[in-house]
PDB file of C-alpha atoms in Angstrom:
ATOM      1  CA  MET A  27     111.567-148.198-121.140  1.00  0.00           C
ATOM      2  CA  THR A  28     111.431-149.909-124.793  1.00  0.00           C
ATOM      3  CA  THR A  29     108.675-152.808-124.854  1.00  0.00           C
ATOM      4  CA  THR A  30     108.924-155.900-126.998  1.00  0.00           C
ATOM      5  CA  TRP A  31     106.402-157.256-129.087  1.00  0.00           C
ATOM      6  CA  ILE A  32     107.292-161.237-130.549  1.00  0.00           C
ATOM      7  CA  LEU A  33     105.435-161.841-133.779  1.00  0.00           C
ATOM      8  CA  LEU A  34     105.327-165.623-133.996  1.00  0.00           C
ATOM      9  CA  ARG A  35     102.873-167.377-137.017  1.00  0.00           C
ATOM     10  CA  GLY A  36     101.259-170.908-137.553  1.00  0.00           C
ATOM     11  CA  LEU A  37     101.806-174.040-139.137  1.00  0.00           C
ATOM     12  CA  ILE A  38     104.366-173.813-142.422  1.00  0.00           C
ATOM     13  CA  ARG A  39     103.822-170.347-142.186  1.00  0.00           C
ATOM     14  CA  GLU A  40     106.766-167.945-141.460  1.00  0.00           C
ATOM     15  CA  GLN A  41     107.995-163.957-140.576  1.00  0.00           C
ATOM     16  CA  ALA A  42     108.026-163.082-144.416  1.00  0.00           C
ATOM     17  CA  HIS A  43     104.365-164.185-144.115  1.00  0.00           C
ATOM     18  CA  TRP A  44     103.237-161.161-141.892  1.00  0.00           C
ATOM     19  CA  GLN A  45     103.438-159.566-145.037  1.00  0.00           C
ATOM     20  CA  GLY A  46     104.422-156.252-142.978  1.00  0.00           C
ATOM     21  CA  PHE A  47     102.567-156.401-140.425  1.00  0.00           C
ATOM     22  CA  ASP A  48     105.198-156.171-137.835  1.00  0.00           C
ATOM     23  CA  ARG A  49     106.317-152.628-139.589  1.00  0.00           C
ATOM     24  CA  HIS A  50     103.032-151.699-139.635  1.00  0.00           C
ATOM     25  CA  LEU A  51     102.365-152.423-136.007  1.00  0.00           C
ATOM     26  CA  ALA A  52     105.801-150.656-134.757  1.00  0.00           C
ATOM     27  CA  ASP A  53     104.154-147.260-136.280  1.00  0.00           C
ATOM     28  CA  VAL A  54     101.093-147.309-134.702  1.00  0.00           C
ATOM     29  CA  LEU A  55     102.411-148.332-131.309  1.00  0.00           C
ATOM     30  CA  GLY A  56     105.029-145.574-131.712  1.00  0.00           C
ATOM     31  CA  GLY A  57     108.731-145.140-130.750  1.00  0.00           C
ATOM     32  CA  GLU A  58     108.641-146.812-127.251  1.00  0.00           C
ATOM     33  CA  HIS A  59     107.885-150.038-128.888  1.00  0.00           C
ATOM     34  CA  GLU A  60     110.071-152.561-130.994  1.00  0.00           C
ATOM     35  CA  VAL A  61     108.502-155.256-132.685  1.00  0.00           C
ATOM     36  CA  ARG A  62     110.332-158.219-133.946  1.00  0.00           C
ATOM     37  CA  CYS A  63     109.164-161.773-135.749  1.00  0.00           C
ATOM     38  CA  VAL A  64     110.520-165.173-134.569  1.00  0.00           C
ATOM     39  CA  ASP A  65     110.316-168.282-136.902  1.00  0.00           C
ATOM     40  CA  LEU A  66     109.873-171.948-135.429  1.00  0.00           C
ATOM     41  CA  PRO A  67     112.129-174.662-136.458  1.00  0.00           C
ATOM     42  CA  GLY A  68     111.176-175.872-140.408  1.00  0.00           C
ATOM     43  CA  ASN A  69     110.287-172.528-141.363  1.00  0.00           C
ATOM     44  CA  GLY A  70     111.277-169.161-142.393  1.00  0.00           C
ATOM     45  CA  GLN A  71     114.871-168.608-141.724  1.00  0.00           C
ATOM     46  CA  ARG A  72     114.873-172.276-139.936  1.00  0.00           C
ATOM     47  CA  TYR A  73     113.644-173.975-142.861  1.00  0.00           C
ATOM     48  CA  HIS A  74     116.583-176.258-142.726  1.00  0.00           C
ATOM     49  CA  GLU A  75     115.766-177.400-139.419  1.00  0.00           C
ATOM     50  CA  ARG A  76     113.701-180.125-138.153  1.00  0.00           C
ATOM     51  CA  SER A  77     110.267-179.681-136.923  1.00  0.00           C
ATOM     52  CA  PRO A  78     109.600-180.256-133.339  1.00  0.00           C
ATOM     53  CA  THR A  79     106.585-182.857-133.226  1.00  0.00           C
ATOM     54  CA  THR A  80     105.606-181.118-129.861  1.00  0.00           C
ATOM     55  CA  VAL A  81     104.563-177.845-129.066  1.00  0.00           C
ATOM     56  CA  ALA A  82     106.932-177.748-125.776  1.00  0.00           C
ATOM     57  CA  GLU A  83     109.958-177.942-127.958  1.00  0.00           C
ATOM     58  CA  MET A  84     108.329-175.443-130.201  1.00  0.00           C
ATOM     59  CA  VAL A  85     108.213-172.787-127.067  1.00  0.00           C
ATOM     60  CA  ASP A  86     112.097-174.275-126.307  1.00  0.00           C
ATOM     61  CA  ALA A  87     113.481-172.847-129.449  1.00  0.00           C
ATOM     62  CA  ALA A  88     111.792-170.109-129.568  1.00  0.00           C
ATOM     63  CA  ARG A  89     112.944-169.023-126.079  1.00  0.00           C
ATOM     64  CA  ALA A  90     116.657-170.290-127.296  1.00  0.00           C
ATOM     65  CA  GLU A  91     116.556-168.055-130.210  1.00  0.00           C
ATOM     66  CA  LEU A  92     115.173-164.796-128.251  1.00  0.00           C
ATOM     67  CA  GLY A  93     117.823-165.063-125.642  1.00  0.00           C
ATOM     68  CA  ASP A  94     118.063-164.128-122.217  1.00  0.00           C
ATOM     69  CA  GLU A  95     118.623-160.260-122.761  1.00  0.00           C
ATOM     70  CA  VAL A  96     114.996-160.195-124.520  1.00  0.00           C
ATOM     71  CA  LEU A  97     113.796-162.681-121.988  1.00  0.00           C
ATOM     72  CA  SER A  98     114.301-160.467-119.073  1.00  0.00           C
ATOM     73  CA  ARG A  99     112.649-157.336-120.830  1.00  0.00           C
ATOM     74  CA  ARG A 100     109.469-159.452-120.363  1.00  0.00           C
ATOM     75  CA  PRO A 101     107.802-158.939-123.939  1.00  0.00           C
ATOM     76  CA  ARG A 102     104.516-159.192-125.102  1.00  0.00           C
ATOM     77  CA  LEU A 103     103.805-161.948-127.512  1.00  0.00           C
ATOM     78  CA  VAL A 104     101.623-161.784-130.549  1.00  0.00           C
ATOM     79  CA  ALA A 105     100.762-164.993-131.787  1.00  0.00           C
ATOM     80  CA  LEU A 106      98.745-166.911-134.432  1.00  0.00           C
ATOM     81  CA  SER A 107      97.364-169.895-134.952  1.00  0.00           C
ATOM     82  CA  LEU A 108      99.959-172.779-133.783  1.00  0.00           C
ATOM     83  CA  GLY A 109     101.735-169.522-132.767  1.00  0.00           C
ATOM     84  CA  GLY A 110      99.113-169.085-130.462  1.00  0.00           C
ATOM     85  CA  MET A 111      99.246-172.615-129.285  1.00  0.00           C
ATOM     86  CA  VAL A 112     103.041-171.828-128.534  1.00  0.00           C
ATOM     87  CA  GLY A 113     102.294-168.775-125.995  1.00  0.00           C
ATOM     88  CA  MET A 114      99.711-170.795-124.309  1.00  0.00           C
ATOM     89  CA  ASP A 115     102.349-173.688-123.565  1.00  0.00           C
ATOM     90  CA  TRP A 116     104.816-170.323-122.836  1.00  0.00           C
ATOM     91  CA  LEU A 117     102.510-168.958-120.466  1.00  0.00           C
ATOM     92  CA  ARG A 118     101.898-172.098-118.463  1.00  0.00           C
ATOM     93  CA  ARG A 119     105.606-173.069-118.379  1.00  0.00           C
ATOM     94  CA  PHE A 120     106.836-169.866-117.697  1.00  0.00           C
ATOM     95  CA  PRO A 121     104.438-167.537-116.052  1.00  0.00           C
ATOM     96  CA  GLY A 122     105.064-164.077-115.923  1.00  0.00           C
ATOM     97  CA  GLU A 123     108.216-164.207-118.570  1.00  0.00           C
ATOM     98  CA  LEU A 124     106.118-162.743-121.086  1.00  0.00           C
ATOM     99  CA  GLY A 125     104.471-159.308-120.643  1.00  0.00           C
ATOM    100  CA  GLY A 126     101.233-160.325-122.029  1.00  0.00           C
ATOM    101  CA  ALA A 127     100.160-162.619-124.762  1.00  0.00           C
ATOM    102  CA  ALA A 128      97.793-162.073-127.694  1.00  0.00           C
ATOM    103  CA  LEU A 129      96.263-165.134-129.042  1.00  0.00           C
ATOM    104  CA  ILE A 130      94.792-164.673-132.731  1.00  0.00           C
ATOM    105  CA  ASN A 131      92.620-167.707-134.274  1.00  0.00           C
ATOM    106  CA  SER A 132      94.119-170.393-132.091  1.00  0.00           C
ATOM    107  CA  SER A 133      92.610-173.717-130.382  1.00  0.00           C
ATOM    108  CA  THR A 134      93.508-176.257-128.128  1.00  0.00           C
ATOM    109  CA  ALA A 135      92.245-180.224-127.869  1.00  0.00           C
ATOM    110  CA  ARG A 136      91.507-179.462-124.520  1.00  0.00           C
ATOM    111  CA  PHE A 137      88.226-177.251-125.114  1.00  0.00           C
ATOM    112  CA  SER A 138      87.393-177.822-128.699  1.00  0.00           C
ATOM    113  CA  PRO A 139      86.787-181.144-131.002  1.00  0.00           C
ATOM    114  CA  PHE A 140      89.623-181.617-133.714  1.00  0.00           C
ATOM    115  CA  HIS A 141      86.400-181.295-136.119  1.00  0.00           C
ATOM    116  CA  GLN A 142      86.420-177.616-134.992  1.00  0.00           C
ATOM    117  CA  ARG A 143      90.477-176.931-134.740  1.00  0.00           C
ATOM    118  CA  LEU A 144      90.518-177.896-138.246  1.00  0.00           C
ATOM    119  CA  ARG A 145      87.325-178.012-140.174  1.00  0.00           C
ATOM    120  CA  ALA A 146      86.202-180.837-141.736  1.00  0.00           C
ATOM    121  CA  ARG A 147      85.219-179.641-145.374  1.00  0.00           C
ATOM    122  CA  ASN A 148      88.745-178.420-145.804  1.00  0.00           C
ATOM    123  CA  TYR A 149      90.347-181.756-145.624  1.00  0.00           C
ATOM    124  CA  PRO A 150      90.347-182.633-149.376  1.00  0.00           C
ATOM    125  CA  ARG A 151      91.574-179.201-150.210  1.00  0.00           C
ATOM    126  CA  LEU A 152      94.685-179.383-147.525  1.00  0.00           C
ATOM    127  CA  LEU A 153      95.668-182.499-148.416  1.00  0.00           C
ATOM    128  CA  ARG A 154      95.286-182.283-152.221  1.00  0.00           C
ATOM    129  CA  ASP A 155      96.477-178.506-152.768  1.00  0.00           C
ATOM    130  CA  VAL A 156      98.500-178.194-149.778  1.00  0.00           C
ATOM    131  CA  LEU A 157      99.973-180.972-148.540  1.00  0.00           C
ATOM    132  CA  LEU A 158     100.625-182.954-151.349  1.00  0.00           C
ATOM    133  CA  SER A 159     100.632-180.032-154.360  1.00  0.00           C
ATOM    134  CA  ARG A 160     103.952-179.652-156.297  1.00  0.00           C
ATOM    135  CA  ASP A 161     102.666-176.084-157.866  1.00  0.00           C
ATOM    136  CA  THR A 162     104.165-174.214-155.186  1.00  0.00           C
ATOM    137  CA  GLU A 163     101.865-170.849-156.178  1.00  0.00           C
ATOM    138  CA  ASN A 164      98.718-173.016-156.672  1.00  0.00           C
ATOM    139  CA  LYS A 165      99.544-174.295-152.968  1.00  0.00           C
ATOM    140  CA  GLU A 166      99.878-170.316-151.636  1.00  0.00           C
ATOM    141  CA  ARG A 167      96.925-169.278-153.692  1.00  0.00           C
ATOM    142  CA  ALA A 168      94.966-172.522-151.806  1.00  0.00           C
ATOM    143  CA  ILE A 169      96.356-171.130-148.655  1.00  0.00           C
ATOM    144  CA  LEU A 170      95.173-167.767-148.988  1.00  0.00           C
ATOM    145  CA  GLU A 171      92.004-168.522-150.076  1.00  0.00           C
ATOM    146  CA  LEU A 172      91.384-170.785-147.250  1.00  0.00           C
ATOM    147  CA  THR A 173      92.400-168.259-144.628  1.00  0.00           C
ATOM    148  CA  THR A 174      91.420-164.887-146.133  1.00  0.00           C
ATOM    149  CA  ASN A 175      88.382-163.052-146.626  1.00  0.00           C
ATOM    150  CA  LEU A 176      88.807-159.630-147.476  1.00  0.00           C
ATOM    151  CA  LEU A 177      91.473-159.663-149.942  1.00  0.00           C
ATOM    152  CA  ALA A 178      90.543-158.188-153.827  1.00  0.00           C
ATOM    153  CA  PRO A 179      90.817-160.755-155.971  1.00  0.00           C
ATOM    154  CA  GLU A 180      93.770-159.016-157.256  1.00  0.00           C
ATOM    155  CA  ARG A 181      95.436-158.735-154.276  1.00  0.00           C
ATOM    156  CA  LEU A 182      94.986-162.243-153.827  1.00  0.00           C
ATOM    157  CA  THR A 183      96.909-163.249-156.898  1.00  0.00           C
ATOM    158  CA  GLU A 184      99.901-161.145-156.283  1.00  0.00           C
ATOM    159  CA  VAL A 185     100.248-161.935-152.696  1.00  0.00           C
ATOM    160  CA  ALA A 186     100.033-165.578-153.892  1.00  0.00           C
ATOM    161  CA  ARG A 187     103.052-164.693-156.395  1.00  0.00           C
ATOM    162  CA  GLU A 188     104.763-163.666-153.835  1.00  0.00           C
ATOM    163  CA  TRP A 189     104.559-166.293-151.388  1.00  0.00           C
ATOM    164  CA  ALA A 190     105.250-168.828-154.075  1.00  0.00           C
ATOM    165  CA  LEU A 191     108.722-166.766-154.166  1.00  0.00           C
ATOM    166  CA  ILE A 192     109.117-167.210-150.554  1.00  0.00           C
ATOM    167  CA  ALA A 193     108.363-171.065-150.706  1.00  0.00           C
ATOM    168  CA  GLY A 194     110.859-171.361-153.138  1.00  0.00           C
ATOM    169  CA  GLY A 195     113.611-169.567-151.582  1.00  0.00           C
ATOM    170  CA  ARG A 196     112.878-171.177-147.992  1.00  0.00           C
ATOM    171  CA  PRO A 197     110.289-174.135-148.059  1.00  0.00           C
ATOM    172  CA  VAL A 198     108.938-176.008-145.799  1.00  0.00           C
ATOM    173  CA  SER A 199     109.102-180.191-146.021  1.00  0.00           C
ATOM    174  CA  THR A 200     106.252-182.412-146.482  1.00  0.00           C
ATOM    175  CA  ALA A 201     107.691-183.747-143.365  1.00  0.00           C
ATOM    176  CA  ASN A 202     108.050-181.032-141.625  1.00  0.00           C
ATOM    177  CA  SER A 203     104.611-179.680-142.636  1.00  0.00           C
ATOM    178  CA  LEU A 204     103.415-183.009-141.178  1.00  0.00           C
ATOM    179  CA  ARG A 205     105.683-182.672-137.632  1.00  0.00           C
ATOM    180  CA  GLN A 206     103.762-179.537-137.104  1.00  0.00           C
ATOM    181  CA  LEU A 207     100.397-180.411-137.992  1.00  0.00           C
ATOM    182  CA  TRP A 208     101.230-183.560-135.372  1.00  0.00           C
ATOM    183  CA  ALA A 209     102.001-181.222-132.731  1.00  0.00           C
ATOM    184  CA  ALA A 210      98.858-178.819-133.272  1.00  0.00           C
ATOM    185  CA  ALA A 211      96.548-181.820-133.186  1.00  0.00           C
ATOM    186  CA  ARG A 212      97.738-183.296-130.129  1.00  0.00           C
ATOM    187  CA  PHE A 213      98.316-180.074-128.105  1.00  0.00           C
ATOM    188  CA  GLN A 214      96.471-179.310-124.456  1.00  0.00           C
ATOM    189  CA  ALA A 215      96.714-175.741-123.036  1.00  0.00           C
ATOM    190  CA  PRO A 216      96.333-175.606-119.664  1.00  0.00           C
ATOM    191  CA  ALA A 217      92.880-175.856-117.791  1.00  0.00           C
ATOM    192  CA  ARG A 218      93.329-172.835-115.781  1.00  0.00           C
ATOM    193  CA  LEU A 219      96.141-169.971-116.835  1.00  0.00           C
ATOM    194  CA  PRO A 220      99.100-169.786-114.113  1.00  0.00           C
ATOM    195  CA  GLY A 221     100.432-166.459-113.685  1.00  0.00           C
ATOM    196  CA  SER A 222      99.330-162.629-113.905  1.00  0.00           C
ATOM    197  CA  SER A 223     100.416-162.346-117.500  1.00  0.00           C
ATOM    198  CA  PRO A 224      97.824-160.772-119.212  1.00  0.00           C
ATOM    199  CA  VAL A 225      96.053-162.589-122.201  1.00  0.00           C
ATOM    200  CA  LEU A 226      93.880-161.226-125.408  1.00  0.00           C
ATOM    201  CA  ILE A 227      92.081-163.404-127.163  1.00  0.00           C
ATOM    202  CA  VAL A 228      91.506-162.005-131.198  1.00  0.00           C
ATOM    203  CA  ASN A 229      89.108-164.141-133.439  1.00  0.00           C
ATOM    204  CA  GLY A 230      88.893-163.453-136.955  1.00  0.00           C
ATOM    205  CA  GLY A 231      84.440-163.685-137.021  1.00  0.00           C
ATOM    206  CA  GLY A 232      84.968-165.067-140.127  1.00  0.00           C
ATOM    207  CA  ASP A 233      87.449-167.727-139.806  1.00  0.00           C
ATOM    208  CA  ARG A 234      86.589-170.853-142.325  1.00  0.00           C
ATOM    209  CA  LEU A 235      90.329-172.456-141.334  1.00  0.00           C
ATOM    210  CA  VAL A 236      89.195-173.066-137.943  1.00  0.00           C
ATOM    211  CA  SER A 237      85.722-172.304-136.402  1.00  0.00           C
ATOM    212  CA  PRO A 238      85.473-168.982-134.338  1.00  0.00           C
ATOM    213  CA  CYS A 239      83.944-171.541-131.350  1.00  0.00           C
ATOM    214  CA  CYS A 240      87.380-172.329-130.375  1.00  0.00           C
ATOM    215  CA  SER A 241      88.280-168.589-129.747  1.00  0.00           C
ATOM    216  CA  GLN A 242      84.830-168.366-127.734  1.00  0.00           C
ATOM    217  CA  ALA A 243      86.135-171.858-125.700  1.00  0.00           C
ATOM    218  CA  LEU A 244      88.940-170.171-125.000  1.00  0.00           C
ATOM    219  CA  ALA A 245      88.257-166.795-123.564  1.00  0.00           C
ATOM    220  CA  ARG A 246      85.632-168.405-121.647  1.00  0.00           C
ATOM    221  CA  ALA A 247      87.756-171.298-119.769  1.00  0.00           C
ATOM    222  CA  TRP A 248      90.189-168.477-119.318  1.00  0.00           C
ATOM    223  CA  ASN A 249      88.020-165.359-118.409  1.00  0.00           C
ATOM    224  CA  ARG A 250      90.295-163.422-120.410  1.00  0.00           C
ATOM    225  CA  PRO A 251      88.776-160.817-123.123  1.00  0.00           C
ATOM    226  CA  LEU A 252      87.847-161.622-126.436  1.00  0.00           C
ATOM    227  CA  SER A 253      88.042-159.204-129.519  1.00  0.00           C
ATOM    228  CA  VAL A 254      86.445-160.351-132.686  1.00  0.00           C
ATOM    229  CA  HIS A 255      86.355-159.217-135.852  1.00  0.00           C
ATOM    230  CA  PRO A 256      83.321-159.471-137.227  1.00  0.00           C
ATOM    231  CA  GLU A 257      84.553-160.304-141.210  1.00  0.00           C
ATOM    232  CA  ALA A 258      87.946-161.506-141.226  1.00  0.00           C
ATOM    233  CA  GLY A 259      89.672-164.688-141.740  1.00  0.00           C
ATOM    234  CA  HIS A 260      92.292-166.760-140.088  1.00  0.00           C
ATOM    235  CA  ASP A 261      94.920-164.596-141.061  1.00  0.00           C
ATOM    236  CA  LEU A 262      94.036-161.729-139.298  1.00  0.00           C
ATOM    237  CA  SER A 263      96.926-159.572-139.558  1.00  0.00           C
ATOM    238  CA  LEU A 264      96.122-159.839-143.711  1.00  0.00           C
ATOM    239  CA  ASP A 265      92.864-159.183-143.886  1.00  0.00           C
ATOM    240  CA  ALA A 266      92.311-156.383-141.540  1.00  0.00           C
ATOM    241  CA  PRO A 267      96.046-155.268-140.284  1.00  0.00           C
ATOM    242  CA  ASP A 268      94.665-152.041-139.385  1.00  0.00           C
ATOM    243  CA  TRP A 269      92.203-153.181-137.035  1.00  0.00           C
ATOM    244  CA  LEU A 270      94.030-155.792-135.499  1.00  0.00           C
ATOM    245  CA  ALA A 271      97.268-153.259-134.834  1.00  0.00           C
ATOM    246  CA  ARG A 272      94.293-150.760-133.025  1.00  0.00           C
ATOM    247  CA  GLU A 273      92.826-153.366-130.899  1.00  0.00           C
ATOM    248  CA  LEU A 274      96.560-154.417-130.157  1.00  0.00           C
ATOM    249  CA  LYS A 275      97.276-150.826-129.300  1.00  0.00           C
ATOM    250  CA  SER A 276      94.108-150.284-127.106  1.00  0.00           C
ATOM    251  CA  TRP A 277      94.900-153.515-125.268  1.00  0.00           C
ATOM    252  CA  VAL A 278      98.375-152.113-123.855  1.00  0.00           C
ATOM    253  CA  VAL A 279      96.591-149.037-122.713  1.00  0.00           C
ATOM    254  CA  THR A 280      93.743-150.539-121.033  1.00  0.00           C
ATOM    255  CA  PRO A 281      94.138-150.753-117.421  1.00  0.00           C
ATOM    256  CA  GLY A 282      95.367-153.696-116.257  1.00  0.00           C
ATOM    257  CA  ALA A 283      96.345-155.170-119.614  1.00  0.00           C
TER     258      ALA A 283
END
């Protein structure tokens, strides 16, 4: 039986920002696995929609897009940052519906203070170069410089140009950016994790946007395994795609996972 994997990105990001990780993961997992991506309202193929202001509404939108046929197969979720918050709420509200969830560099107000969830030293640049910038390539470069550690300078420039083209075709409005940030800031994960779906917490130990303490706190509170890349940043699938794919494959074959 084919196992379906769902990939979900974070704040103001879309499926194209996986930068081919979906195809790479499918190759690593092998023929009995299929990998597909989902966009949250306001991002990607759904950029023309109004972003919800609660994580719960984002869960509802993702489930509606997948439909009953996919959900009946108990897909596994791989979710980054805000996407991880969607995964947490999904696990809470629909226990057993997911076959598992890998939550990457995510956080919750229940277990971590806001200054760890979005490091204070980044506030000026996020405001100036991301939220208010009219220079799309400069905005994408700023995002990459905040979220990656391991890209060579020429590769970072190349990706920034590619992402500027993505933003030109499917722009995320300032209003939608703020709605998503508001939803993320207020999100409260459950104190305990209901159901039996396996959960893996994944972290880039060099994350300069969100403190690694947030993933540590989540793993500790829920008593779930924590997998850490010691050098990678927030955008783990871009910084260390081979490592991440191997970790996810290992998680699949681990007894009880």
